[in-house]
Coordinates of N, CA and C in Angstrom, one line a residue:
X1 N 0.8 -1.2 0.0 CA 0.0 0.0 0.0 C 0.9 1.3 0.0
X2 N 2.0 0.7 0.4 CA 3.3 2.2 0.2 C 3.0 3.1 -1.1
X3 N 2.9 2.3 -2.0 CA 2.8 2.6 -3.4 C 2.1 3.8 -3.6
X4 N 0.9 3.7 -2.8 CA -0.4 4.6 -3.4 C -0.2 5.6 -2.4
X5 N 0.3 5.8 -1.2 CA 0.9 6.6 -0.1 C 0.6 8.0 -0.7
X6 N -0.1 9.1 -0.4 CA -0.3 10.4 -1.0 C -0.7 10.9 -2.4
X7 N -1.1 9.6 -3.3 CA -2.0 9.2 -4.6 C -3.2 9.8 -4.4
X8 N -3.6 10.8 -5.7 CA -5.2 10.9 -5.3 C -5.9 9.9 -6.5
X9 N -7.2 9.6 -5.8 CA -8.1 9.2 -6.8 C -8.7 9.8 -8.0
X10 N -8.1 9.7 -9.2 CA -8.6 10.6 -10.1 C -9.9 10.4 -10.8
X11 N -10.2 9.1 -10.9 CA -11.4 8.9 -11.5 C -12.7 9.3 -10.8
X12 N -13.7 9.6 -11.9 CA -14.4 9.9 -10.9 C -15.4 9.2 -9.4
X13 N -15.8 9.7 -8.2 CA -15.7 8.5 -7.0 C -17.2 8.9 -6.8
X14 N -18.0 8.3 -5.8 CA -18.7 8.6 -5.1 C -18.9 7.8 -3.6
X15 N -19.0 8.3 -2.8 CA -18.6 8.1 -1.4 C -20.5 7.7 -0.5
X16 N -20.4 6.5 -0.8 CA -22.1 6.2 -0.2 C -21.5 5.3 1.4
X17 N -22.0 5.4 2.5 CA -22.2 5.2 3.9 C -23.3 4.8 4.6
X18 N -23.6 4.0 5.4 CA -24.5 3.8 6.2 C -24.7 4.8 7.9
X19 N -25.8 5.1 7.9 CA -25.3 6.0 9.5 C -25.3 5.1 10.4
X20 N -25.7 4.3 10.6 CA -25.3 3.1 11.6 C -24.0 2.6 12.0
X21 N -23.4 3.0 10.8 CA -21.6 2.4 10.5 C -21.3 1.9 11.7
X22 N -20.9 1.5 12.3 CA -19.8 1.4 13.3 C -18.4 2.0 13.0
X23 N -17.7 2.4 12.2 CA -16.8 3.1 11.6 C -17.1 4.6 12.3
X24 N -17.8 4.9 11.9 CA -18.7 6.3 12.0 C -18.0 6.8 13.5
X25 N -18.5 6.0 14.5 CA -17.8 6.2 15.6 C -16.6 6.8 16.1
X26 N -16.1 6.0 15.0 CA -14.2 6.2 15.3 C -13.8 7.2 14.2
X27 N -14.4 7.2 13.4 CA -14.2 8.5 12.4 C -15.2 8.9 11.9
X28 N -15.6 9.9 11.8 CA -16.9 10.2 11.3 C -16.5 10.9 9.6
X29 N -17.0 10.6 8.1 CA -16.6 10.8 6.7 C -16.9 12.3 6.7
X30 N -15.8 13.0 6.3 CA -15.7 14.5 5.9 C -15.8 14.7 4.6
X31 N -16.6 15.1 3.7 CA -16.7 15.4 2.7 C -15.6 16.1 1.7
X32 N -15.5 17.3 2.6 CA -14.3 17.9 2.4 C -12.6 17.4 2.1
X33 N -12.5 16.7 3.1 CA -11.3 15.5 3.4 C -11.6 14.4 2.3
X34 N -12.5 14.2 2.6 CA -12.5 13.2 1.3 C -12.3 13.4 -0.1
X35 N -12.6 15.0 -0.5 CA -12.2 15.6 -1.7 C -10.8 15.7 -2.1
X36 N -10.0 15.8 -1.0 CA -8.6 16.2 -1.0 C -7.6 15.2 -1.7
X37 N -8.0 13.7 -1.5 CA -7.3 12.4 -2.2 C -8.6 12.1 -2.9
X38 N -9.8 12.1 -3.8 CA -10.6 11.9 -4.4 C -11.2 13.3 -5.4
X39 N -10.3 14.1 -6.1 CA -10.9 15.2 -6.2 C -12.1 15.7 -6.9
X40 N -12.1 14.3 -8.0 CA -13.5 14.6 -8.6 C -14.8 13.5 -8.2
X41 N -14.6 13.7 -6.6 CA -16.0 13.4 -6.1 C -17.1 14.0 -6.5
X42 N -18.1 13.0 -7.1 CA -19.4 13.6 -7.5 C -20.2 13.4 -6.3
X43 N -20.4 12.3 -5.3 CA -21.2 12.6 -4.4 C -21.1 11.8 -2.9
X44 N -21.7 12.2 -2.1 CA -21.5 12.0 -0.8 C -22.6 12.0 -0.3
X45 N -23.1 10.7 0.2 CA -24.6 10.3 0.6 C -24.5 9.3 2.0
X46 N -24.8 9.5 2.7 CA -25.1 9.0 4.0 C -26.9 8.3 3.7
X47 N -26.9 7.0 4.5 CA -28.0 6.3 3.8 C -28.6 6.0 5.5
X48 N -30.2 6.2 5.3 CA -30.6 5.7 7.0 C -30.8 4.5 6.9
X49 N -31.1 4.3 8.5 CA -30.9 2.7 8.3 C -30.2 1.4 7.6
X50 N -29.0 2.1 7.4 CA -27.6 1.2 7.2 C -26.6 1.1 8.0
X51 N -25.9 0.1 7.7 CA -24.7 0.1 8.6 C -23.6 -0.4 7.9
X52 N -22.7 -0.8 7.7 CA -21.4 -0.7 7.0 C -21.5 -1.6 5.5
X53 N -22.7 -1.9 5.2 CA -22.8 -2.4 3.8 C -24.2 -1.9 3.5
X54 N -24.3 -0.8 3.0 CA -25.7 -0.1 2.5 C -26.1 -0.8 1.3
X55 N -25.7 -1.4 0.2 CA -25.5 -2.2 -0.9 C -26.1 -3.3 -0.7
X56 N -26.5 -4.3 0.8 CA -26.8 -4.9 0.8 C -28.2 -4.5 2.0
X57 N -28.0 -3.7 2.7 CA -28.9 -3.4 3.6 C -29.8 -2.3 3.5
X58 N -29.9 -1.5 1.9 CA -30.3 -0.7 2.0 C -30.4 -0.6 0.0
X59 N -30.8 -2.1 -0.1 CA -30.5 -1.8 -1.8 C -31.1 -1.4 -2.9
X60 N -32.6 -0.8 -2.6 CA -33.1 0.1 -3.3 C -32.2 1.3 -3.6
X61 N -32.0 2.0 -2.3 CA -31.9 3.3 -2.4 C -30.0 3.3 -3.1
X62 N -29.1 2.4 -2.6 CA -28.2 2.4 -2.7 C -27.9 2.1 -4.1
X63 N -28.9 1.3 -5.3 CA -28.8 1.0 -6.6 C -29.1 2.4 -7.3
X64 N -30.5 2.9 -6.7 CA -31.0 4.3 -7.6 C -29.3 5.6 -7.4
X65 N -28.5 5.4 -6.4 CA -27.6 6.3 -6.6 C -26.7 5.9 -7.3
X66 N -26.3 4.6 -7.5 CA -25.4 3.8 -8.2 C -25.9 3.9 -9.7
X67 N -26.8 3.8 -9.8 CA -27.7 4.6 -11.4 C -27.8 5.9 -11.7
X68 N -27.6 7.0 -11.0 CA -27.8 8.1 -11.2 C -25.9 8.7 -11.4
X69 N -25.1 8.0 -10.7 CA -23.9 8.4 -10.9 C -22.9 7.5 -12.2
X70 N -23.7 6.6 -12.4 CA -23.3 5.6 -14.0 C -24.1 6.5 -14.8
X71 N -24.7 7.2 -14.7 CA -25.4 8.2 -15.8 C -24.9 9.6 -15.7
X72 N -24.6 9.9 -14.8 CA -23.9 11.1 -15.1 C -22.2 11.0 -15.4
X73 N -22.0 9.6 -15.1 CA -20.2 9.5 -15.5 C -20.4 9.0 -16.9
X74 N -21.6 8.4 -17.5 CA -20.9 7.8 -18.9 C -22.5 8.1 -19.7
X75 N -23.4 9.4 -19.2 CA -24.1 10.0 -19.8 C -25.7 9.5 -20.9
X76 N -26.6 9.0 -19.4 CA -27.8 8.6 -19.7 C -27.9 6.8 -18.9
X77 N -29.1 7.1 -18.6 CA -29.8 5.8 -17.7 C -30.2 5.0 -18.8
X78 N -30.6 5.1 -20.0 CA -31.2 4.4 -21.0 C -30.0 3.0 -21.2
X79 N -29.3 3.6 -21.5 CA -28.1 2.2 -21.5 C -28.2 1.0 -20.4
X80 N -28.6 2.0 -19.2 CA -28.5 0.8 -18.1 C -29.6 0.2 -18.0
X81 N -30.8 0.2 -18.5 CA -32.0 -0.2 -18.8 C -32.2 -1.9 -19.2
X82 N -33.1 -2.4 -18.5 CA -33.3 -3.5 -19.1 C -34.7 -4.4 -19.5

């Protein structure tokens, strides 16, 4: 992991959370901070009633953002359509 040591994420990222996290506790996610090594963050979404896998605990809401940010990085929901 030396490697990547002060690397930022250039691609574009989006940063999805549960408020339940247990994480959360010990660090709570700064938007800001998180821009600093991810600069072209498009979004930052805290999800209720989740906890450290919103993907699986929370997968309506967690897919519709996962669709709305595949559409704005490679331009239109109609592709992901089935």
């Amino acid at each position: 992991m030396m490697a990547f040591a002060g690397r930022a994420v250039l691609q574009p990222s989006y940063f999805v959370f549960g408020d339940s996290d247990g994480l959360n506790q010990l660090r709570m996610p700064v938007e800001e901070e998180l821009k600093v090594g991810c600069p072209d963050l498009r979004g930052f979404v805290q999800i209720d009633d989740a906890g450290h896998w919103p993907q699986l605990e929370q997968t309506l809401t967690f897919n519709k953002l996962l669709l709305e940010f595949l559409a704005e990085v490679h331009g239109g929901l109609d592709q992901f359509d089935q």
